[in-house]
mmCIF file of C-alpha atoms and ligand atoms in Angstrom:
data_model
loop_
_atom_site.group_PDB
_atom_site.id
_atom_site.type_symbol
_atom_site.label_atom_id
_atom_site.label_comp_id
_atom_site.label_asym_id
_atom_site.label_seq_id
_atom_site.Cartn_x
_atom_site.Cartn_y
_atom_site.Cartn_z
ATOM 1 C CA UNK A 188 0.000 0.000 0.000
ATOM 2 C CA UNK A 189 1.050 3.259 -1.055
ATOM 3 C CA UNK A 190 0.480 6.177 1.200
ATOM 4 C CA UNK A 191 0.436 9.821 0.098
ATOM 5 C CA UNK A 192 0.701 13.620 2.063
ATOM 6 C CA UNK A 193 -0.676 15.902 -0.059
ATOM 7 C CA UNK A 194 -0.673 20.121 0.283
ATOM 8 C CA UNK A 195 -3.411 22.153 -1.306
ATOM 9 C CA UNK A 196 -3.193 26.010 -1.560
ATOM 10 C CA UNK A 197 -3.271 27.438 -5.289
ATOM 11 C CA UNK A 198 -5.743 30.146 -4.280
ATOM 12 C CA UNK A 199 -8.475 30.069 -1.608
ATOM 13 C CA UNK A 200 -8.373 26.586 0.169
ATOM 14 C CA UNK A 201 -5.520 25.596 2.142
ATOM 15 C CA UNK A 202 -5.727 21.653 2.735
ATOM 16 C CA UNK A 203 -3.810 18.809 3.988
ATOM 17 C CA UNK A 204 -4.801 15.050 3.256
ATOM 18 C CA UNK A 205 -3.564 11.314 3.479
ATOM 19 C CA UNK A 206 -4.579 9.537 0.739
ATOM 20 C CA UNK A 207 -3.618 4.993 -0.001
ATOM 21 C CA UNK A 208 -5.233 3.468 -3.093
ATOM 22 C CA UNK A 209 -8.061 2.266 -1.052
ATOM 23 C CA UNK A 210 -9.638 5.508 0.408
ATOM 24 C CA UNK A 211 -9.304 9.136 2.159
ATOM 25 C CA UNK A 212 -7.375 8.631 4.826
ATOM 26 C CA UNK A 213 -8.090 11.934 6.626
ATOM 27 C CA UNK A 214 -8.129 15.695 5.128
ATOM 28 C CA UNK A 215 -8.183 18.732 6.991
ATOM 29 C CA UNK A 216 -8.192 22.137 5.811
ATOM 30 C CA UNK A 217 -8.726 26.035 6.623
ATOM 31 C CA UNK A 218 -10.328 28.486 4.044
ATOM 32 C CA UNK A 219 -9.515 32.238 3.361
ATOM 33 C CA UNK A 220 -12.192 34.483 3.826
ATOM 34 C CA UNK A 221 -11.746 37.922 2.159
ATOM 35 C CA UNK A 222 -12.672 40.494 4.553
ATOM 36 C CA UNK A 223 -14.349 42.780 1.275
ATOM 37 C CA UNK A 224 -13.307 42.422 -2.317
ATOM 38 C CA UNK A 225 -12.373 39.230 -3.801
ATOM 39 C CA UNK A 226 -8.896 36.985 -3.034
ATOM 40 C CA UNK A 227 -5.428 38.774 -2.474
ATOM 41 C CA UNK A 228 -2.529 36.760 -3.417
ATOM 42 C CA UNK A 229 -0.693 37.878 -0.538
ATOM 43 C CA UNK A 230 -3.090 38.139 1.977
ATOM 44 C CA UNK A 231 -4.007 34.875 0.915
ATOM 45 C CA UNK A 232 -0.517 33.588 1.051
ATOM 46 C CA UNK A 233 -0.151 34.707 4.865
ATOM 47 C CA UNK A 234 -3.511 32.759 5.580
ATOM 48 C CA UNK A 235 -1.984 29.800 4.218
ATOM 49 C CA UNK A 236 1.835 30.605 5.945
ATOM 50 C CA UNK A 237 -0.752 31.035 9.680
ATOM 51 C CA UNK A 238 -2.204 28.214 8.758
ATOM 52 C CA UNK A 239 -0.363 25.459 7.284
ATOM 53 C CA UNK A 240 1.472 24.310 10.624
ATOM 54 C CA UNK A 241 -2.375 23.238 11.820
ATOM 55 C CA UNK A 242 -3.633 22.040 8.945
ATOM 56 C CA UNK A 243 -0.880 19.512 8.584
ATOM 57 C CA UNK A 244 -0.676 18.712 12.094
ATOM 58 C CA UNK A 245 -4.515 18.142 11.874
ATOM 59 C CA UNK A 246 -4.188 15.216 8.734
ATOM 60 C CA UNK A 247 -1.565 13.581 10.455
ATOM 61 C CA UNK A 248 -3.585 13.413 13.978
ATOM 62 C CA UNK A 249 -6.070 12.454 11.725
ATOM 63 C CA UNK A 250 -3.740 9.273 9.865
ATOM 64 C CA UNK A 251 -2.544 8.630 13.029
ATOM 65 C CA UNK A 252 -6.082 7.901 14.464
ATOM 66 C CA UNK A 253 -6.701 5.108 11.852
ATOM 67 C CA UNK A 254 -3.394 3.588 12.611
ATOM 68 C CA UNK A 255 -0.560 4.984 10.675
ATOM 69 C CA UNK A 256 2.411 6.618 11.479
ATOM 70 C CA UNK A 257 5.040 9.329 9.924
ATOM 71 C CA UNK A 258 7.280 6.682 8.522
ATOM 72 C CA UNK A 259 4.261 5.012 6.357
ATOM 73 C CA UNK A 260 4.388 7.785 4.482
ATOM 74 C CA UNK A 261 5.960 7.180 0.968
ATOM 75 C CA UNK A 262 5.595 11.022 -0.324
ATOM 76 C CA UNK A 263 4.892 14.587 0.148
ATOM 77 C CA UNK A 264 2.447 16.187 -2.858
ATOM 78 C CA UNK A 265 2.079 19.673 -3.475
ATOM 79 C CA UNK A 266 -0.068 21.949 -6.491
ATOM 80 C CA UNK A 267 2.716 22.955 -8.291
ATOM 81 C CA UNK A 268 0.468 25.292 -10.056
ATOM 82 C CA UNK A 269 -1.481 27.101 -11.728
ATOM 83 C CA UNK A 270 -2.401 29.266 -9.141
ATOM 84 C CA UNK A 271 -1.847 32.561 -7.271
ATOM 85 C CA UNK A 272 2.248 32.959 -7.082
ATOM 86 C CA UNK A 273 2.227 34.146 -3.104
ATOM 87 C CA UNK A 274 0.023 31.039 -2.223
ATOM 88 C CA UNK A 275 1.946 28.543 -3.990
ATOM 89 C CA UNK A 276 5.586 29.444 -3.188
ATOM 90 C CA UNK A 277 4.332 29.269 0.598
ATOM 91 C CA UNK A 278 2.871 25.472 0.381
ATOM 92 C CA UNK A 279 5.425 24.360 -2.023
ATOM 93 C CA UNK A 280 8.220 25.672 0.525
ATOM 94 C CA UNK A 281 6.262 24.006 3.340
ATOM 95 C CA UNK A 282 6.195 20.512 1.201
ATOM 96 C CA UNK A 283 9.776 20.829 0.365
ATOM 97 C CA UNK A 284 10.655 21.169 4.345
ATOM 98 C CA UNK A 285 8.267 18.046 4.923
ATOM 99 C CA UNK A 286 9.548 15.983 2.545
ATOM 100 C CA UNK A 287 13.178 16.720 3.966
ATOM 101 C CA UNK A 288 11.999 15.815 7.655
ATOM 102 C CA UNK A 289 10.153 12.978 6.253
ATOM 103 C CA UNK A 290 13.110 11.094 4.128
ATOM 104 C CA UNK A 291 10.746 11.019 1.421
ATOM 105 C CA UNK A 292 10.212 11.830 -2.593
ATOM 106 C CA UNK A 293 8.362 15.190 -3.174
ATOM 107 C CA UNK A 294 5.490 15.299 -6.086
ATOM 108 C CA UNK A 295 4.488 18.213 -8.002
ATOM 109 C CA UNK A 296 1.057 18.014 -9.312
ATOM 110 C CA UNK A 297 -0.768 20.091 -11.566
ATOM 111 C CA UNK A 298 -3.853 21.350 -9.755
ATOM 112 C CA UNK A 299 -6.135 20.984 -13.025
ATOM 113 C CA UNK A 300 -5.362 17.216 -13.673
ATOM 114 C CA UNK A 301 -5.973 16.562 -10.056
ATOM 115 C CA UNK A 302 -9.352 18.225 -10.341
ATOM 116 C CA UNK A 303 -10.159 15.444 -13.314
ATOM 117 C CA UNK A 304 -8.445 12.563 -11.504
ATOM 118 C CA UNK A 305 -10.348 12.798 -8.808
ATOM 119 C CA UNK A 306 -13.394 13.047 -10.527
ATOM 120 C CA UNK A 307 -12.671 9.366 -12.219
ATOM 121 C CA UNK A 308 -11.746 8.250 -9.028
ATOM 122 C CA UNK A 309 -14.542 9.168 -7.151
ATOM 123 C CA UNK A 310 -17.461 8.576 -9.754
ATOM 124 C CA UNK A 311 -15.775 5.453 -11.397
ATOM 125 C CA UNK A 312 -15.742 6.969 -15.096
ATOM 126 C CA UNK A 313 -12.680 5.670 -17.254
ATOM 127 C CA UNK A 314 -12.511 7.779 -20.647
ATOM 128 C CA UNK A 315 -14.716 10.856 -19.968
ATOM 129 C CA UNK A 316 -14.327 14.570 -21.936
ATOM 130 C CA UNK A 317 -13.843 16.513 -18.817
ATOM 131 C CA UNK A 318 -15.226 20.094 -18.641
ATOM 132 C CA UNK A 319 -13.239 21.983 -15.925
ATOM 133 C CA UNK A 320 -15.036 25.148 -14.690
ATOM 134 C CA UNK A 321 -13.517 26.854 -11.678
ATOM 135 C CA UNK A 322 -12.709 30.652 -10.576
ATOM 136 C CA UNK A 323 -9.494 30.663 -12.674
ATOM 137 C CA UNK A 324 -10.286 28.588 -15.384
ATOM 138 C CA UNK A 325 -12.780 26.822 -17.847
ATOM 139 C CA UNK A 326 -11.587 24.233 -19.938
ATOM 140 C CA UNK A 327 -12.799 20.792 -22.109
ATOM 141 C CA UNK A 328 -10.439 18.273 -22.081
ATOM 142 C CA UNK A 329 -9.842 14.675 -22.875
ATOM 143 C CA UNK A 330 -7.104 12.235 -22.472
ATOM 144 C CA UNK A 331 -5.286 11.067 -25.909
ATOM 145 C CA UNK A 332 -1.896 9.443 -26.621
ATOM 146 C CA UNK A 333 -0.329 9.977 -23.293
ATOM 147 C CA UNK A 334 -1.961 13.236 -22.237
ATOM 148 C CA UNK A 335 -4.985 15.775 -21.126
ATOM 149 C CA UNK A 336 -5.492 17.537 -24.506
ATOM 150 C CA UNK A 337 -7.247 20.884 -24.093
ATOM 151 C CA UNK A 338 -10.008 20.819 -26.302
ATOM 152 C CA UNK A 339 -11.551 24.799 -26.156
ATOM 153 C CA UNK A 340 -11.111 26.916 -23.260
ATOM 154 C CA UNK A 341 -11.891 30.122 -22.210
ATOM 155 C CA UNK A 342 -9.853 32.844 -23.832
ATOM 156 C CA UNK A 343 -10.488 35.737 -20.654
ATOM 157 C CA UNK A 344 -11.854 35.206 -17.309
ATOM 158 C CA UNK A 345 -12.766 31.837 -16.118
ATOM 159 C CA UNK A 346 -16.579 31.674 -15.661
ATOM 160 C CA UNK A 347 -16.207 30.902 -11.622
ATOM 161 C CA UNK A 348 -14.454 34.846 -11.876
ATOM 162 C CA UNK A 349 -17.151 36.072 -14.507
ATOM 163 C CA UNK A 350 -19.498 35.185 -11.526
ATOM 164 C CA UNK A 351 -17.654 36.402 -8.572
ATOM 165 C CA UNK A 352 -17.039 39.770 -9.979
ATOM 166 C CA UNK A 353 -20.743 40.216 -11.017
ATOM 167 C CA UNK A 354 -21.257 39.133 -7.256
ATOM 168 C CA UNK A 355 -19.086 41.380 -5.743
ATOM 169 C CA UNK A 356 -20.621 43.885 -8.266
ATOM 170 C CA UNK A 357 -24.308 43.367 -6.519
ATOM 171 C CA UNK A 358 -21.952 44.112 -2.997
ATOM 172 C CA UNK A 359 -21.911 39.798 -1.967
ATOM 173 C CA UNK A 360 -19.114 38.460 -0.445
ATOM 174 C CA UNK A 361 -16.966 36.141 -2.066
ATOM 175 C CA UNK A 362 -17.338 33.800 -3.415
ATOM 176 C CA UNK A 363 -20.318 34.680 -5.422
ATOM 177 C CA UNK A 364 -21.237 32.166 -7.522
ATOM 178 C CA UNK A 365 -23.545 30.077 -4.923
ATOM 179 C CA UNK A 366 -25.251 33.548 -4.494
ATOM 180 C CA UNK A 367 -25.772 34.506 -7.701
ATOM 181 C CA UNK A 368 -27.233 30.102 -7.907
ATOM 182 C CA UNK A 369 -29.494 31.436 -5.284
ATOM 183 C CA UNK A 370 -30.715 34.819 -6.700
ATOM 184 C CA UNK A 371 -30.809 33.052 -10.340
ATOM 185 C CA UNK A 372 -33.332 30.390 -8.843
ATOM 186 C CA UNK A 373 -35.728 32.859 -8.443
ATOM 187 C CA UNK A 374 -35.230 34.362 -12.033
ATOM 188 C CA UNK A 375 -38.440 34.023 -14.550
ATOM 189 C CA UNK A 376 -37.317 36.361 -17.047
ATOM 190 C CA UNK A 377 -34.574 36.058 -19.563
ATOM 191 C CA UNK A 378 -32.475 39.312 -20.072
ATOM 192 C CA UNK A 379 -30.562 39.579 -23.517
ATOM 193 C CA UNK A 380 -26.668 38.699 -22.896
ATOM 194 C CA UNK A 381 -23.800 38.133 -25.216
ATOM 195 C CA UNK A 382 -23.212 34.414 -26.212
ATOM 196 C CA UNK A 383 -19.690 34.002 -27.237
ATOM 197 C CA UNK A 384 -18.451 30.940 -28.635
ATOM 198 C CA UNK A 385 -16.036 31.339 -30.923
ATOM 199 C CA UNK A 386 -15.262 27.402 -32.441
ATOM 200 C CA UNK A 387 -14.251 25.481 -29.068
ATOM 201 C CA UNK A 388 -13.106 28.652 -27.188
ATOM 202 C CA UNK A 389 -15.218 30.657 -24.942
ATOM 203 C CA UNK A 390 -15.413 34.225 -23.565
ATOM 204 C CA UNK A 391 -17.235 35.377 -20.277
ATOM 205 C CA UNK A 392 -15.733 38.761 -19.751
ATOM 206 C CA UNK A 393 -18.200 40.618 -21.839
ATOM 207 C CA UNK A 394 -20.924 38.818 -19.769
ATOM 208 C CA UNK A 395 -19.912 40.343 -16.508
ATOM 209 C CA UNK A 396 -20.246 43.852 -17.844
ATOM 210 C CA UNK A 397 -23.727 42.872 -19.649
ATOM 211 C CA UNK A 398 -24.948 41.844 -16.611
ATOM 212 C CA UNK A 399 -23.640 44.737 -14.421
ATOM 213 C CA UNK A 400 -24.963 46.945 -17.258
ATOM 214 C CA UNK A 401 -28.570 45.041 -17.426
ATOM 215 C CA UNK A 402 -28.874 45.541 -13.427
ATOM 216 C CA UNK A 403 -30.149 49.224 -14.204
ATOM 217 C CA UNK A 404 -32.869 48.311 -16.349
ATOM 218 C CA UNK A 405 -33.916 44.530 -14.691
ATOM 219 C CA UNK A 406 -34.732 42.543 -11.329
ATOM 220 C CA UNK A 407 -31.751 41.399 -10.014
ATOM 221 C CA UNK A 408 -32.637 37.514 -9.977
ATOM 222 C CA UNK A 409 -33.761 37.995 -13.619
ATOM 223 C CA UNK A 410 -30.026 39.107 -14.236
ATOM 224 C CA UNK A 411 -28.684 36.129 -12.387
ATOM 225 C CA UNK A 412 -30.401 33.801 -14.033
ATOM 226 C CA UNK A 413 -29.441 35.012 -17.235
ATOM 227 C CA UNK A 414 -26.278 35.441 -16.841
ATOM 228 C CA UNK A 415 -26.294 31.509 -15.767
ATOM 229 C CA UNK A 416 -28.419 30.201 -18.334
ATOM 230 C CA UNK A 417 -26.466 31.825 -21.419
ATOM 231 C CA UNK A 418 -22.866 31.347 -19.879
ATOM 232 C CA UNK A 419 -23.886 27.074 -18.949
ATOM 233 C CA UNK A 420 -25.058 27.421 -22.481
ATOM 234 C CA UNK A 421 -21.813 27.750 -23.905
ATOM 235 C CA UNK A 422 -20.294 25.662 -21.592
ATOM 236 C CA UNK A 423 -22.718 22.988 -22.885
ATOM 237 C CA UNK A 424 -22.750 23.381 -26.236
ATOM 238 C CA UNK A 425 -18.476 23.330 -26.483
ATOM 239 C CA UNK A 426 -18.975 19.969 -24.115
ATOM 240 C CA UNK A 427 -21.303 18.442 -25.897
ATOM 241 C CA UNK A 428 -19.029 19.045 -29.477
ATOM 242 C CA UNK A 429 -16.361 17.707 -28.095
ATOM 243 C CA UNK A 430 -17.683 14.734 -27.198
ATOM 244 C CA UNK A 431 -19.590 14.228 -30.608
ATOM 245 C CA UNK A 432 -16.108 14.719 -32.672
ATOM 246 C CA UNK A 433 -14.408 12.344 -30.033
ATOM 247 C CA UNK A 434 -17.249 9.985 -30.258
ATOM 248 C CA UNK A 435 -16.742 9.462 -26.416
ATOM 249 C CA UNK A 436 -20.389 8.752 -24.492
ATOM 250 C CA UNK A 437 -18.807 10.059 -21.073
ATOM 251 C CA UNK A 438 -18.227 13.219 -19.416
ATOM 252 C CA UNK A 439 -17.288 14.216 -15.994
ATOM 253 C CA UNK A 440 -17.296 17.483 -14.363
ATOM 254 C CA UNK A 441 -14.671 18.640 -12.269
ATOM 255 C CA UNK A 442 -13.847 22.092 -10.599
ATOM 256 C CA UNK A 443 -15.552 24.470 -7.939
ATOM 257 C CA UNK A 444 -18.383 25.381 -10.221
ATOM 258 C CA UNK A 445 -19.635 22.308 -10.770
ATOM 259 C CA UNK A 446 -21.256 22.466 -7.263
ATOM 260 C CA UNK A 447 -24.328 24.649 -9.815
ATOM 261 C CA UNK A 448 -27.249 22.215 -10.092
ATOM 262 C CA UNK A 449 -28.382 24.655 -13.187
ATOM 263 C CA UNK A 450 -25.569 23.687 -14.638
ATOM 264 C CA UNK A 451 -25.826 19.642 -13.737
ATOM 265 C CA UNK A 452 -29.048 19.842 -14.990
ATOM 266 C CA UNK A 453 -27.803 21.321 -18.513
ATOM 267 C CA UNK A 454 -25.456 18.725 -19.023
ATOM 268 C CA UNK A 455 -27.977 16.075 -17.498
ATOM 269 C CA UNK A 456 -30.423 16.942 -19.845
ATOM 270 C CA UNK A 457 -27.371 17.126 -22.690
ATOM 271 C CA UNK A 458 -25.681 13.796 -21.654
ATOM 272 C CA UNK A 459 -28.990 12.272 -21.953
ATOM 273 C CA UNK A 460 -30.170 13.438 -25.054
ATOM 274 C CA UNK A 461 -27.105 12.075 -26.656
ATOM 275 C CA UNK A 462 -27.189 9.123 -24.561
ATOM 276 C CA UNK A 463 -23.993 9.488 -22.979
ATOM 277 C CA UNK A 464 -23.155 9.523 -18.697
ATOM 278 C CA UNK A 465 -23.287 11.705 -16.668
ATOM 279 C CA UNK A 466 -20.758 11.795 -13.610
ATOM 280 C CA UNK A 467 -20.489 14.838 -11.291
ATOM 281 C CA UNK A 468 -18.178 13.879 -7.729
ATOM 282 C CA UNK A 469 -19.281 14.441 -4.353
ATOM 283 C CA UNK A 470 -19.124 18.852 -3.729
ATOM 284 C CA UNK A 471 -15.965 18.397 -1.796
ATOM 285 C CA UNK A 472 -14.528 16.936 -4.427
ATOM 286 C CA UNK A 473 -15.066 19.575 -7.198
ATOM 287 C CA UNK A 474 -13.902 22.472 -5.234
ATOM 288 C CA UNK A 475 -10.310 23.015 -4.304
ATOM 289 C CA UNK A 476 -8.856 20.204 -1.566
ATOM 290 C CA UNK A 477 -5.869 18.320 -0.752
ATOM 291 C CA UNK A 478 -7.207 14.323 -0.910
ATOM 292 C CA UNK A 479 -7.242 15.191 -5.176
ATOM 293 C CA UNK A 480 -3.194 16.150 -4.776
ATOM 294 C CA UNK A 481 -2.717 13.593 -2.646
ATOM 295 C CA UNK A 482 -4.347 11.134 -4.878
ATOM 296 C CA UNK A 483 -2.519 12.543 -8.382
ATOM 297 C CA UNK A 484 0.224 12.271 -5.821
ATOM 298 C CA UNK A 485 -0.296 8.932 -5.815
ATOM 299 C CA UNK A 486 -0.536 7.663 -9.513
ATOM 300 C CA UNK A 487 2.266 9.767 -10.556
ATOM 301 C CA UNK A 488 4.490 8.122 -7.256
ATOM 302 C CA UNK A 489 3.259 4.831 -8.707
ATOM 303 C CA UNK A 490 4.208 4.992 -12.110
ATOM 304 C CA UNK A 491 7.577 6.443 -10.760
ATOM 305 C CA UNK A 492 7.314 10.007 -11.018
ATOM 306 C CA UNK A 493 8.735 12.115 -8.134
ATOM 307 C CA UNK A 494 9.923 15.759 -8.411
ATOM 308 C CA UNK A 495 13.621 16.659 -7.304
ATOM 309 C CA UNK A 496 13.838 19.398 -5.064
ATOM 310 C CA UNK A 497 15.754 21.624 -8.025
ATOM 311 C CA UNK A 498 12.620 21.131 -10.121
ATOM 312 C CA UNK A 499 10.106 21.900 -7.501
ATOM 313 C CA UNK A 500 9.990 24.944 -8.749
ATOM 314 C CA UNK A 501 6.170 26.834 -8.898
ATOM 315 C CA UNK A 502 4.786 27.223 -12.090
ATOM 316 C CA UNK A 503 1.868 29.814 -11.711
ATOM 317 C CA UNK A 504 0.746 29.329 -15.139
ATOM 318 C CA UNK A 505 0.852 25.235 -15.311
ATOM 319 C CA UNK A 506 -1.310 23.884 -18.655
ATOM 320 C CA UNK A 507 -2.795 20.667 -17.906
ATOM 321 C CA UNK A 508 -1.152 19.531 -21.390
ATOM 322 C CA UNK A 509 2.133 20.592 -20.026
ATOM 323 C CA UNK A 510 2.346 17.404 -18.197
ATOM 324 C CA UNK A 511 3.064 13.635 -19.443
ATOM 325 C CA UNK A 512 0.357 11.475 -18.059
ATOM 326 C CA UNK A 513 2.335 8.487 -17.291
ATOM 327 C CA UNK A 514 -0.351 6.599 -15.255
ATOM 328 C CA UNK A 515 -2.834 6.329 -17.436
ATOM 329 C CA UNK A 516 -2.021 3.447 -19.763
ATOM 330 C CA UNK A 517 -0.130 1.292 -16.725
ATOM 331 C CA UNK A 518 -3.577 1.085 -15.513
ATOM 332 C CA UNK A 519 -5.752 0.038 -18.010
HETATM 333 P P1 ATP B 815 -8.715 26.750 -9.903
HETATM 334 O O1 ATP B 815 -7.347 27.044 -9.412
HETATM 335 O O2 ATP B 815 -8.893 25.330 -10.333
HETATM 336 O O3 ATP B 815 -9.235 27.754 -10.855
HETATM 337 P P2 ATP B 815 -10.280 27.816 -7.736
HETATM 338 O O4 ATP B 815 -9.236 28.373 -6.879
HETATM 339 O O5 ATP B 815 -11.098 28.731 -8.517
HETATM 340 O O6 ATP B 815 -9.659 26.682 -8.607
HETATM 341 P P3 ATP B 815 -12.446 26.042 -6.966
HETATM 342 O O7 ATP B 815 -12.783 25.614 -5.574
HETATM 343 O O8 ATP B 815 -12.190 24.962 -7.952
HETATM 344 O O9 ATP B 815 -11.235 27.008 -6.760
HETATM 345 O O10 ATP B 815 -13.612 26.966 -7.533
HETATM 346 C C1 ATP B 815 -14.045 28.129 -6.855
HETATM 347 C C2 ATP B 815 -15.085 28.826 -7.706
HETATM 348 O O11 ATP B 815 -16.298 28.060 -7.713
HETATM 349 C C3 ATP B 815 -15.463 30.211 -7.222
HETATM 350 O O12 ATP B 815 -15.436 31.090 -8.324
HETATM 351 C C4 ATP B 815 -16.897 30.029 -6.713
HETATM 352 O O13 ATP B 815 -17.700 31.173 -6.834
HETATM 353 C C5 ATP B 815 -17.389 28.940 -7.625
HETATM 354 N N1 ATP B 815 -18.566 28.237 -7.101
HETATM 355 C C6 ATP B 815 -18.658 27.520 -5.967
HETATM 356 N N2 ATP B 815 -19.936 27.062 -5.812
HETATM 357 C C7 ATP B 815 -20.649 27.496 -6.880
HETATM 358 C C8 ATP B 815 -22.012 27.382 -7.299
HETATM 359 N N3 ATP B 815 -22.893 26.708 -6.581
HETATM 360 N N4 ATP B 815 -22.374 27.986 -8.460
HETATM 361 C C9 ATP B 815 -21.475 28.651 -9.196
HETATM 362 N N5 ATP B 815 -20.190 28.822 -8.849
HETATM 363 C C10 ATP B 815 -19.779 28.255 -7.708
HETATM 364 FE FE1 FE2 B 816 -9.204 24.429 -8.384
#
């Protein structure tokens, strides 16, 4: 058995968690709350420096609860990006001390394929197109010839940003896009807003100011909902073309905005239509945590991937089709 430490902290969510092959060992974590205004890198990055000392101490009470102790741990892994610069320096320094004390291999992972990866794990799906929809990023993606292709992607904001800055717009905290779910649940009327699609790429930045613009003239839940139903429309329709030029009859959903059951529902109704699957993980599994590094921690430690300390280096801007998926194939 193969036992994994794994450090979350690319933006909002600093987390700790033990992952084996067999299950979640323990996870513990502590989020950043913006006082007003969205998330500052480096205030952000102190949260996580306050924090990390009790998060980690928590996951290894935790393992040591269920039995284990420090020397069953095989590896330390840590997002290695993308993410906010401030926030990952501070956990990757913190992993790089760890894995010293420890005696052990340190893993980078990159924080989008551990989004997917958990996603398979958790819902059981084995060839899905993946359509990745968090604050920093919005991407369709699929797995071919040894790695996570990006199919279309958004060419601005990422839609879980689109929403929080309308959010913060209406004066909500952050993060805003469970309470513009809320105010868009109560919507009846649809309020013209800018579709754009342009062939597998997406943009949402125009959206924000449509909807801050339409807020003058139109009830505030009609916004909402409009600015949800035409933004999960794109996200649809580029999902459901990739799968149709893939031919592949699966697709998962991964990332913090997946927790939207409007947007569930869209690809529900989508998946069904076209009679392909559906799988969506548990919520604490699409939004940022430390059991998916852990557990990408895990099949890259397997398949004999481990990071040397001179190339732990943070990569803020990490693609997902940077990285050689080595585990993939072993497995089949
Ligand atoms: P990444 O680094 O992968 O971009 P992230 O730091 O944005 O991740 P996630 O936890 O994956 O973190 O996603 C957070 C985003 O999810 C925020 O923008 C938040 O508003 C959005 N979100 C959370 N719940 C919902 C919801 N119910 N409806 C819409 N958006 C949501
Ligand atoms: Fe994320």
């Amino acid at each position: 058995m193969t036992l994994i430490l794994g450090l979350e902290g690319t933006a909002w969510n600093l987390s700790a968690a033990l992952v084996s092959e067999e299950r979640v060992i323990h996870e513990a974590e502590s989020t950043y709350k913006p006082l007003y205004g969205g998330i500052h890198p480096r205030e952000a990055a102190q949260h996580h420096a306050s924090e990390l000392k009790n998060v980690v101490t928590q996951a290894l009470r935790g393992a040591k609860k269920e039995g284990f102790s420090l020397d069953d741990i095989d590896a330390v892994a840590f997002s290695q990006g993308p993410g906010m610069g401030p926030c990952i320096r501070t956990v990757a320094t913190a992993a790089r001390a760890l894995s010293i004390s420890l005696k052990t291999p340190l893993i980078g992972v990159n924080h989008c394929i551990a989004h997917i990866e958990i996603g398979r794990w958790q819902c059981g799906t084995k060839d899905p197109v993946v359509l990745y929809v968090s604050g920093a990023n919005s991407q369709v993606l699929a797995y071919r010839s040894g790695r996570y292709r990006i199919l279309g992607e958004t060419l601005d904001i990422g839609i879980g940003n689109a929403l929080d800055k309308f959010a913060r717009y209406l004066g909500l905290s952050h993060p805003g896009g469970p309470k513009i779910e809320e105010l868009a649940s109560k919507g009846t009327e649809y309020v013209y807003m800018p579709y754009v699609v342009k062939g597998m790429d997406l943009s949402f930045s125009g959206l924000t100011t449509s909807a801050k613009d339409a807020i003058n003239h139109h009830k505030t839940e009609d916004v909402c909902y409009s600015l949800q139903e035409t933004a999960f429309a794109m996200l649809t329709e580029v999902a459901e073309r990739a799968m149709a030029h893939l031919w592949k009859d699966e697709m998962l959903l991964a990332g913090g905005v997946g927790a939207n059951r409007r947007l569930q529902q869209m690809l529900q109704t989508m998946c069904h239509d076209r009679g392909a699957k559906f799988f969506v993980p548990e919520n604490k599994y699409l939004k940022d945590n430390g059991t998916m590094i852990a557990y990408l921690g895990l099949l890259m430690f397997n398949s004999g991937e481990t990071t040397p300390i001179e190339k732990s280096v943070v990569k803020p801007n990490y693609r997902p089709d940077e990285v050689e998926v080595t585990w993939r194939d072993k497995s089949k």
